[in-house]
Coordinates of C-alpha atoms and ligand atoms in Angstrom, one line a residue:
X1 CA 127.1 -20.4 19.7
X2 CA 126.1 -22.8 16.4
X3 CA 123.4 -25.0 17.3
X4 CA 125.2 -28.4 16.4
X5 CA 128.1 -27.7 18.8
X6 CA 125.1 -27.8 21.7
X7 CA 122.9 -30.9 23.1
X8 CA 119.3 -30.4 22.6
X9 CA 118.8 -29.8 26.1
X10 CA 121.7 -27.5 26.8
X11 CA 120.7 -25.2 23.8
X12 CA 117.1 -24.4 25.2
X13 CA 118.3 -23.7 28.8
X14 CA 118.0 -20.7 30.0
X15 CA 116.3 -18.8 27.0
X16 CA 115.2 -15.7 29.0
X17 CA 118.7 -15.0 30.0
X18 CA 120.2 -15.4 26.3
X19 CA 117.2 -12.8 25.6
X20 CA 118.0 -10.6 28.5
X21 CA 121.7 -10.5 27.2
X22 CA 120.4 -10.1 23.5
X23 CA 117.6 -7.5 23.8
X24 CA 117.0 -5.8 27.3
X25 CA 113.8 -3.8 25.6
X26 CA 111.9 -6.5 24.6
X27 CA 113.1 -8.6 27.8
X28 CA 111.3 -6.0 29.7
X29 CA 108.5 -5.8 27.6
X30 CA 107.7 -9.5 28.0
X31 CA 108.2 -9.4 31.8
X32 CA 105.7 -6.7 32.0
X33 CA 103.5 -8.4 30.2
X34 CA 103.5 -11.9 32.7
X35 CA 103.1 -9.5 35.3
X36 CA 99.8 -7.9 33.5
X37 CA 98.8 -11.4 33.1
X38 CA 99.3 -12.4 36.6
X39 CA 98.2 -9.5 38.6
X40 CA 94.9 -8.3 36.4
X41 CA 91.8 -10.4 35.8
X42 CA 91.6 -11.6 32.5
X43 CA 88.0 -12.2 31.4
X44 CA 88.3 -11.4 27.5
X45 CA 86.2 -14.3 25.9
X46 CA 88.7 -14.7 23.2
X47 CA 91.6 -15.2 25.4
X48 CA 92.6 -18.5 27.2
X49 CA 96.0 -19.5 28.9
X50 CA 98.1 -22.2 27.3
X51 CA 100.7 -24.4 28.9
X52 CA 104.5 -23.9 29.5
X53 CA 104.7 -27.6 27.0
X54 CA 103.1 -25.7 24.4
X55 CA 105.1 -22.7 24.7
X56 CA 108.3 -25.0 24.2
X57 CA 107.1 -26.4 21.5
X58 CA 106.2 -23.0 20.3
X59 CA 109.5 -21.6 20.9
X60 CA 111.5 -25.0 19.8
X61 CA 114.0 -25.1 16.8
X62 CA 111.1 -26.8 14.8
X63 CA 110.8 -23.1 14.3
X64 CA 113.6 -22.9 11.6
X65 CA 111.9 -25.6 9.1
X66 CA 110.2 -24.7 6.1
X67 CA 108.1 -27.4 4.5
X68 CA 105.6 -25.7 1.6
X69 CA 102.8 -28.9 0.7
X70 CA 101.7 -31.6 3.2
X71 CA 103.4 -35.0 5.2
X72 CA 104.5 -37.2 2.2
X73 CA 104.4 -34.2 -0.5
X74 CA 106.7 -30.8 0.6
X75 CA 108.3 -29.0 -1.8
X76 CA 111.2 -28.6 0.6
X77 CA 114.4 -31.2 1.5
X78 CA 114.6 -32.1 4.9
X79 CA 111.4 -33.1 5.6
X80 CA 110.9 -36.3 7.6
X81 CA 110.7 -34.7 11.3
X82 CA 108.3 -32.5 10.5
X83 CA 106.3 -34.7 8.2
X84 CA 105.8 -36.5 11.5
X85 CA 105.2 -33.9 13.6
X86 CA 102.7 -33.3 11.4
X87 CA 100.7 -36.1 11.1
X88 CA 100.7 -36.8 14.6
X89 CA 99.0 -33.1 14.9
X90 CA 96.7 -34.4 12.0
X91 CA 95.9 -38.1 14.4
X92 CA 95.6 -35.9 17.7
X93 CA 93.0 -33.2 16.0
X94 CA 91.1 -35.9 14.7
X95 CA 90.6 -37.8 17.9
X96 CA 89.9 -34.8 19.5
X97 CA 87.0 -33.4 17.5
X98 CA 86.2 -37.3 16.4
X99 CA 86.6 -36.4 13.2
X100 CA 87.6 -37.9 9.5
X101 CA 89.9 -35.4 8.3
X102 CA 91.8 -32.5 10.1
X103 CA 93.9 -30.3 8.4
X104 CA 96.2 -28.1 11.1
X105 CA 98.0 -25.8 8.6
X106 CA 95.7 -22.3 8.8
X107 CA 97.7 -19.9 10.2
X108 CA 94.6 -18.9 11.8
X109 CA 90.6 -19.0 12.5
X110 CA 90.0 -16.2 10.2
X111 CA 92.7 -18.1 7.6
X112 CA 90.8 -21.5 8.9
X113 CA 87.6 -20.0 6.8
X114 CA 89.4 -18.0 3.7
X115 CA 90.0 -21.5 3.0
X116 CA 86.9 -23.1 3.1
X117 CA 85.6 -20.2 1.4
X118 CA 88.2 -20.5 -1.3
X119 CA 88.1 -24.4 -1.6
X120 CA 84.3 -24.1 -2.6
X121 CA 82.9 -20.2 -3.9
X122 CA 83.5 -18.2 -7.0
X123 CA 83.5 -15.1 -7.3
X124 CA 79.8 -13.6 -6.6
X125 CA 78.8 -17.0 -5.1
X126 CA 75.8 -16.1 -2.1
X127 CA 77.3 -16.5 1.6
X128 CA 74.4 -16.3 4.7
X129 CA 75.7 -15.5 7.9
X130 CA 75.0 -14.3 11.3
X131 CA 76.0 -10.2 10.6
X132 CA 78.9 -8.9 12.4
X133 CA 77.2 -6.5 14.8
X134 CA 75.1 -10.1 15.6
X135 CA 77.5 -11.2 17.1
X136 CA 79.3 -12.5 13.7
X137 CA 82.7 -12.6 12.6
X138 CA 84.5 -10.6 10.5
X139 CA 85.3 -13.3 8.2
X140 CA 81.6 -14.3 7.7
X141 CA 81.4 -11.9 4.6
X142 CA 81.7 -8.4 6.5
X143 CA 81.9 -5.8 4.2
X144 CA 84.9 -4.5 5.5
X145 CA 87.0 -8.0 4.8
X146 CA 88.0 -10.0 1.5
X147 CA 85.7 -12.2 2.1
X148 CA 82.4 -9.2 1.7
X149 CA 84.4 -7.9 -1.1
X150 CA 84.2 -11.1 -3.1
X151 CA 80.9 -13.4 -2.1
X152 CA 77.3 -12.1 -2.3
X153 CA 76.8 -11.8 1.2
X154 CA 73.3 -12.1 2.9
X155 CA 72.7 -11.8 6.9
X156 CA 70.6 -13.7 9.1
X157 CA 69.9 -11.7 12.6
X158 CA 68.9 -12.8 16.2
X159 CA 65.2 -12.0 17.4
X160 CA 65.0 -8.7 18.5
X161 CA 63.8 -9.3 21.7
X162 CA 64.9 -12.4 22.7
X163 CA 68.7 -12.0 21.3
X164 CA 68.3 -15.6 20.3
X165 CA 68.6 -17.4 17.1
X166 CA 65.2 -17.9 15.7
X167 CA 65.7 -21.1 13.0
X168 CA 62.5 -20.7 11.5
X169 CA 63.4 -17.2 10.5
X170 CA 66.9 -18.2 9.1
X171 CA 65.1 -21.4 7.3
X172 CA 62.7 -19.0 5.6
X173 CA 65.5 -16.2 5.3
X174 CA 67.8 -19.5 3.3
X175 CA 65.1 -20.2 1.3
X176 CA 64.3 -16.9 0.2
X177 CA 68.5 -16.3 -0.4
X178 CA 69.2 -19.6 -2.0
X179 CA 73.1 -19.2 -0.3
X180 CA 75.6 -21.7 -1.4
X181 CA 77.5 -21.3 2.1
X182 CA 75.9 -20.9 5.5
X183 CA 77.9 -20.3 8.1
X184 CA 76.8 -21.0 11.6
X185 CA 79.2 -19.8 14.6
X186 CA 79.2 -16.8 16.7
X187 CA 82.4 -14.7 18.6
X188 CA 79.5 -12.9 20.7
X189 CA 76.3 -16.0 21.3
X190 CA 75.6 -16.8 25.0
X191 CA 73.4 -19.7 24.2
X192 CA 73.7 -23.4 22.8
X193 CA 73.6 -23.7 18.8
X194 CA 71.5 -26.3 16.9
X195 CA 74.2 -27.7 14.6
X196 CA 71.6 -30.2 14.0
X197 CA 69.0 -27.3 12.5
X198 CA 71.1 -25.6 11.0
X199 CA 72.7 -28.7 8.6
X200 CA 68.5 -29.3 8.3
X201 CA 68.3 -25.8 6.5
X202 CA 71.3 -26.0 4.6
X203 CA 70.2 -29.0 3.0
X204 CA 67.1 -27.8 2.2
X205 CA 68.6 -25.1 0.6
X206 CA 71.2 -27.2 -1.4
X207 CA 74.2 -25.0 0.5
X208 CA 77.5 -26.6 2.1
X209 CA 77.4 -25.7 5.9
X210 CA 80.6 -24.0 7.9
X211 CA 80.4 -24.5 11.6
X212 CA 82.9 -22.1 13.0
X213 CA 83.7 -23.0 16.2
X214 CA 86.9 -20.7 17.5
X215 CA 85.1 -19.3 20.6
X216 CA 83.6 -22.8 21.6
X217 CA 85.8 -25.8 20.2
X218 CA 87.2 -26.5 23.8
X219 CA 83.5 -26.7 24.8
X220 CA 82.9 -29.1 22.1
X221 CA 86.0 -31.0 22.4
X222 CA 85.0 -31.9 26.0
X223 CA 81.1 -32.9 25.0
X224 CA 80.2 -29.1 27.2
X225 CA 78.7 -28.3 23.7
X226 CA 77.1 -30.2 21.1
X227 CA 79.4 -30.9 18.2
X228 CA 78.7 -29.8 14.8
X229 CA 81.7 -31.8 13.5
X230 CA 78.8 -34.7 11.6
X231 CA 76.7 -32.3 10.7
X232 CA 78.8 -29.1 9.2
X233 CA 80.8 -30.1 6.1
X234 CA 83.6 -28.0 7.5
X235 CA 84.1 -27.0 11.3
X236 CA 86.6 -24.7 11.5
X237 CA 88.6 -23.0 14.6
X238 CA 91.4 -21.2 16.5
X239 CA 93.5 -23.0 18.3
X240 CA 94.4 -20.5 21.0
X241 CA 90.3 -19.8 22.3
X242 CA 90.3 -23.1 23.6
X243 CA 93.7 -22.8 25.0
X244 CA 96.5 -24.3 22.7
X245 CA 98.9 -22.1 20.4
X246 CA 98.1 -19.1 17.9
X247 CA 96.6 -20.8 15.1
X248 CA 94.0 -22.3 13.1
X249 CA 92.1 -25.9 12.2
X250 CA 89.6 -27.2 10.3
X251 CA 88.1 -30.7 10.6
X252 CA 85.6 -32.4 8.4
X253 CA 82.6 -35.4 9.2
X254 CA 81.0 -38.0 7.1
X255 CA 81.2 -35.7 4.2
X256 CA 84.7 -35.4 4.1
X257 CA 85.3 -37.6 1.3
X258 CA 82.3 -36.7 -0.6
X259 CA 83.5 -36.3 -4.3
X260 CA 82.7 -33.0 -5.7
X261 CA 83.5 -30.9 -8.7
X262 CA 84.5 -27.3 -8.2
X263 CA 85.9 -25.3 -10.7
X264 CA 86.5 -28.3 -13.2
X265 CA 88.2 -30.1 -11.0
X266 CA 86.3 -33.7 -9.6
X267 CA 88.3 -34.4 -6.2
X268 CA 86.9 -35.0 -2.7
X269 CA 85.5 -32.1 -0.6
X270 CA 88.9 -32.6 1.6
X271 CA 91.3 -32.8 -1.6
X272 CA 89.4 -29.2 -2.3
X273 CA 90.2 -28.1 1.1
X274 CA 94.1 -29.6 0.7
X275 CA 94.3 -27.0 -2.1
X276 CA 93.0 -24.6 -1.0
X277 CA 94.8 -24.1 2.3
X278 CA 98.2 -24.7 -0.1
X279 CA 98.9 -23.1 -2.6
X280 CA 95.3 -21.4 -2.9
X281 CA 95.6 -19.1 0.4
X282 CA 98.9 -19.8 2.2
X283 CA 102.6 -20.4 1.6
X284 CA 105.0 -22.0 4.1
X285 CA 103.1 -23.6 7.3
X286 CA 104.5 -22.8 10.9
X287 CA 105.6 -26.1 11.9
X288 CA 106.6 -25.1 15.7
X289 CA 102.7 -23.9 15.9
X290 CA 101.8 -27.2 14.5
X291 CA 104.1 -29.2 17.1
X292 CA 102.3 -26.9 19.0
X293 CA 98.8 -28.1 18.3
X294 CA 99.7 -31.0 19.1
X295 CA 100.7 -31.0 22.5
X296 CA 97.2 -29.0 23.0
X297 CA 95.4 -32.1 21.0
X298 CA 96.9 -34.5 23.5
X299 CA 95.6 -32.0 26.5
X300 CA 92.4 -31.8 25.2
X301 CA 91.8 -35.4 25.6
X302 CA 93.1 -35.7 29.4
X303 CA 90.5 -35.9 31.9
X304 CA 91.5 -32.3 33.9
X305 CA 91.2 -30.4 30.0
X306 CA 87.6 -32.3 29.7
X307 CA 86.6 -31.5 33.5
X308 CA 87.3 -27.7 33.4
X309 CA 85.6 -26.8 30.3
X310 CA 82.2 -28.1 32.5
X311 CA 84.0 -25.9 34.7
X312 CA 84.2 -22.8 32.3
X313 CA 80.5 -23.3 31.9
X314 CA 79.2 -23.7 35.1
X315 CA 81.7 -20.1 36.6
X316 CA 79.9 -18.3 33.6
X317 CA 76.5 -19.2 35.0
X318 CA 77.7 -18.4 37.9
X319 CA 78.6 -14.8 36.8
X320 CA 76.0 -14.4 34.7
X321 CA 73.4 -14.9 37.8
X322 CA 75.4 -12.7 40.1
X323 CA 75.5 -9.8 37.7
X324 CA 71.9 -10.3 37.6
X325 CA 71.1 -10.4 41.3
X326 CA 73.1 -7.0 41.5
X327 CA 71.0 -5.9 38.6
X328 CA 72.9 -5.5 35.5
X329 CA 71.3 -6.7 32.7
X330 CA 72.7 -9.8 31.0
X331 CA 71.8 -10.3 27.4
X332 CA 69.3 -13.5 27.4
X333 CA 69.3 -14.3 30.9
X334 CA 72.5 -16.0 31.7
X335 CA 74.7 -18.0 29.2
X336 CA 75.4 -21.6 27.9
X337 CA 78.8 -21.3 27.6
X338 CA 82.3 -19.6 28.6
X339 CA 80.8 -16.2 27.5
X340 CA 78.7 -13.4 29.3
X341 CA 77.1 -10.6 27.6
X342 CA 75.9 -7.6 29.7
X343 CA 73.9 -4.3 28.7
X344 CA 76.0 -1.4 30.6
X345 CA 73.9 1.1 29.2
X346 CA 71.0 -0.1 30.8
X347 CA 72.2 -0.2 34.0
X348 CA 73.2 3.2 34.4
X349 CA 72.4 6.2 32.3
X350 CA 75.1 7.3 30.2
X351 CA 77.3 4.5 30.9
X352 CA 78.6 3.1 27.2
X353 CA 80.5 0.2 26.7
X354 CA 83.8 1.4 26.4
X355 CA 83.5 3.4 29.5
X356 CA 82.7 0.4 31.1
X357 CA 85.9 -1.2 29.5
X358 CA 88.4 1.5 30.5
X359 CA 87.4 1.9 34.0
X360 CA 87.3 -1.7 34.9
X361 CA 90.2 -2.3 32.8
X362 CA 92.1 0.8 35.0
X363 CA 90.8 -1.1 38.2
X364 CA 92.4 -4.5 36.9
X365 CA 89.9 -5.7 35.3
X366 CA 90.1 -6.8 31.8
X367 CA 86.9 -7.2 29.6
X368 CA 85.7 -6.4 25.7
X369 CA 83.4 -3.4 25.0
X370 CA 81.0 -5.3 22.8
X371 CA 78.5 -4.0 20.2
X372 CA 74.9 -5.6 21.2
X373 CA 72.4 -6.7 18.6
X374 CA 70.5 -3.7 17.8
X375 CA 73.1 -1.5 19.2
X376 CA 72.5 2.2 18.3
X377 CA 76.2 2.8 19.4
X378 CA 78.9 2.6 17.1
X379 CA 81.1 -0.2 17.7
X380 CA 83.8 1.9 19.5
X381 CA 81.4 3.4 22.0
X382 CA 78.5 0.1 22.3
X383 CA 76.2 -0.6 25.1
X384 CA 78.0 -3.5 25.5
X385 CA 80.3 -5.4 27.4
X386 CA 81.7 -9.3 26.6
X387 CA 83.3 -11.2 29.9
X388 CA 84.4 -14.7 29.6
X389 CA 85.7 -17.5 31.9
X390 CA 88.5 -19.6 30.5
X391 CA 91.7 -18.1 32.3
X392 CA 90.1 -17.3 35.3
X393 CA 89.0 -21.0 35.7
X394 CA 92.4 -22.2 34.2
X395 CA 94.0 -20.5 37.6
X396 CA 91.2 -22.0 39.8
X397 CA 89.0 -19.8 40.4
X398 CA 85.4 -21.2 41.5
X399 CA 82.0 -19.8 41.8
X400 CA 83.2 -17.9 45.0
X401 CA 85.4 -16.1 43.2
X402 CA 82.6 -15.5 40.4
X403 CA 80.2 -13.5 42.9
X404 CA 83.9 -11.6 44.5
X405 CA 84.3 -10.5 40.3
X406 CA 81.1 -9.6 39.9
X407 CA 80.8 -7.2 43.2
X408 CA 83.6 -6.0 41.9
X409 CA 82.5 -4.8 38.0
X410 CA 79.3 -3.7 40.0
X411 CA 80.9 -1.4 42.4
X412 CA 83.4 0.0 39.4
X413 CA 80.3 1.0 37.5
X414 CA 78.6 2.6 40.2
X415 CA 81.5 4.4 40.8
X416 CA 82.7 5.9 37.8
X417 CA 81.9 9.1 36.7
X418 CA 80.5 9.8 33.1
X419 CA 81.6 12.7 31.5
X420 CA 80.6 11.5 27.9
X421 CA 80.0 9.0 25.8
X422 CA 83.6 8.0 25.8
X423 CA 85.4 9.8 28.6
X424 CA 85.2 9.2 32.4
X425 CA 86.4 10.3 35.7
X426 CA 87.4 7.8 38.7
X427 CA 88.8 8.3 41.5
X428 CA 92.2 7.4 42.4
X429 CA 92.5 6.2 45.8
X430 CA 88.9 3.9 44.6
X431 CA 90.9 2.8 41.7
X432 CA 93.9 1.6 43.9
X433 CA 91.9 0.0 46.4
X434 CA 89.9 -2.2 43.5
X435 CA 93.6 -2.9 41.9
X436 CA 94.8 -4.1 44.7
X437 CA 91.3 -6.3 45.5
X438 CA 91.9 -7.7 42.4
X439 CA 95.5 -8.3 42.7
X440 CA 94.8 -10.1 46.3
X441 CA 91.9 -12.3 44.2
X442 CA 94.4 -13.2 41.2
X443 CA 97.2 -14.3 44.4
X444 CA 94.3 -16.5 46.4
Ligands
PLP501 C1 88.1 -15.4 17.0 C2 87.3 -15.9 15.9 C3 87.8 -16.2 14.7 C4 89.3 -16.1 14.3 O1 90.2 -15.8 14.9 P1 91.7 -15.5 14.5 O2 92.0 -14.3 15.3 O3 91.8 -15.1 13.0 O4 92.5 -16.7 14.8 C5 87.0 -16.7 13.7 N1 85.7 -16.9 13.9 C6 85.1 -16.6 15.1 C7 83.7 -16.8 15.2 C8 85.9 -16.1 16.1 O5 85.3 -15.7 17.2

């Protein structure tokens, strides 16, 4: 059936049953997966749950446009819907994060901050960041990505004792590296970060500052967390942490419009960014994800989005001091945010992280094994676990619920037994009675 012959709403009715017809196997894949989602708990800190509106929009026709360039400027005929759609993503972003300039084209966070790398460094050019096993990102200059294969890349680390970031010790650590990028940001950080500081340091230092918000942004879009979007030259995130569509975004302050020459070239720190995103890292843009965005944007500014991310916060407290109470040991005392970090290994002997994974993950409960700062563990076995609370909040769940999870991880890791550092034993009528817990808690 052609797509003209059809009114707009007739052609999207009943997609799942023109799939069913189409492809039985991947039909039942993606029903399997609703029920996972549905009947497990979901407390991976890098996960949220979006709306159906953005999955429309995700899953629209807008899908079969390809616009290379920007609203105004595509290299492509056919433009004009799109442009708009476009620029209404561009108005939404903007007003969400209060910023000057937005830019919704990156593909993804990682993408989100190739750019900004590529708009501003040569080759060889000094990057300090927060190192991977920190609690950094991949795309902060670890070795094993591009961007540690190009940039001169330098580490700060937390204090070894307190896990927290010390910013006297990354001043004097800036000073000593003379970066021209810091990046500030964490995918594993319990506690608030000091935009504020860290834009001090930076321009003590004469560096551009990246603020890389993926695991926070819906935090900071809801005032939770403390913006660094006037204080970071670039803030950059993912668009499906803080509960919109696969994606990426990166939003600019004051400096926005700062003229600067880079490579020859005199523009404006955003014209720089413009380029890079197109033609300097990506090709075509995916304008349904963009449509996408913004339907999230406009979410993020109703009062529900804003009230739950308070929400988010205060159920990871929650968890955090329960945890404790039963006596596992969470990484700096509680949390500041969606996230919870927790020490298996020093709750029981022999426990590792990805023990602790499995077996809760076999009892319905899904987590991240997590390397800790001074982890002796490799990052596939770690002493670590990572929990977070966006979905679980997203489907109501209150600070009852909280202490109900965490008797639940408590009980799990008492019970399992520990074999190795990777392998386990637990028993299966425990394991079925602890599924079905968790299914009753995910129905309530
Ligand atoms: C998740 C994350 C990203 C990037 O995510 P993508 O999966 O590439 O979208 C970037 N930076 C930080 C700090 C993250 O936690």
């Amino acid at each position: 059936m052609s797509l003209e012959k059809r009114s707009f709403e007739d052609y999207h009715e009943g997609e799942f049953g023109v799939l069913k017809e189409a492809d039985r196997e991947v039909y039942e894949l993606i029903t399997r997966e609703y029920e996972r989602q549905r009947n497990t708990l979901q407390l991976v800190a890098a996960e949220n749950q979006c709306s159906r509106a953005v999955l429309a929009a995700l899953g629209s026709v807008v899908q079969n446009k390809t616009a290379e360039g920007f609203p105004g400027a595509r290299y492509h005929g056919g433009c004009e819907v799109v442009d708009d759609i476009e620029r209404l993503a561009v108005g939404r972003a903007k007003e969400a994060f209060g910023a000057q300039y937005a830019n919704v084209q990156p593909h993804c966070g990682t993408g989100a901050n190739q750019i900004v790398l590529t708009a501003l460094l040569e080759r060889g050019d000094k990057i300090l960041s927060l190192g991977l096993g920190q609690g950094g990102h991949f795309s902060h200059g670890a070795t094993l990505s591009l961007t540690g294969e190009f940039f001169d890349v330098e580490n700060y680390y937390v204090d070894n004792r307190s896990f927290l970031l010390d910013y006297n010790v990354i001043r004097d650590k800036a000073v000593e590296v003379k970066p021209k990028l810091i990046i500030c940001g964490a995918s594993a950080y319990t506690r608030t970060i000091d935009f504020e500081k860290f834009r001090e340091i930076a321009d003590k230092v004469g560096a551009y500052l990246l603020a890389d918000i993926s695991h926070i942004s819906g935090l900071v879009m809801a005032g939770a967390h403390p913006s660094p979007v006037n204080y970071a030259h670039f803030t950059t995130t993912s668009t499906y942490k803080p509960g919109g569509p696969r994606g990426g975004l990166i939003v600019m302050g004051g400096d926005y419009n700062r003229k600067t020459k880079i490579r020859g070239r005199d523009l404006a720190l955003w014209e720089h960014i413009q380029r890079a995103t197109f033609p300097g890292v990506q090709g075509t843009p995916y304008l349904n994800h963009i449509a996408a965005k913004a339907v999230f944007f406009k979410e993020t500014l109703s009062d529900e989005y804003k009230a739950r991310q308070f929400k988010i916060i205060e159920n990871a407290k929650r968890l955090a001091s329960s945890l404790l109470d039963l006596g596992l040991d969470v990484l700096t005392g509680g949390t500041d945010n969606h996230m919870v970090l927790v020490n298996v290994s020093n709750f029981r002997e022999g426990l590792t992280g990805v023990i602790a994974q499995k077996c809760l993950e076999e009892c319905g409960i899904v987590v991240d094994v997590n390397k800790l700062p001074y982890d002796k563990k490799s990052a596939s076995v770690a002493s670590g676990i990572r929990l977070g609370t966006p979905i679980v909040t997203k489907n109501g769940m209150g600070v009852k619920e909280m202490d109900e999870i965490s008797v639940l991880i408590d009980a799990i890791l008492k019970a399992v037994e520990i074999i190795s550092e990777r392998e386990y034993k637990i028993d299966e009528s425990f394991k079925e009675e602890k599924r079905n817990e968790v299914k009753e808690l995910c129905s309530g």
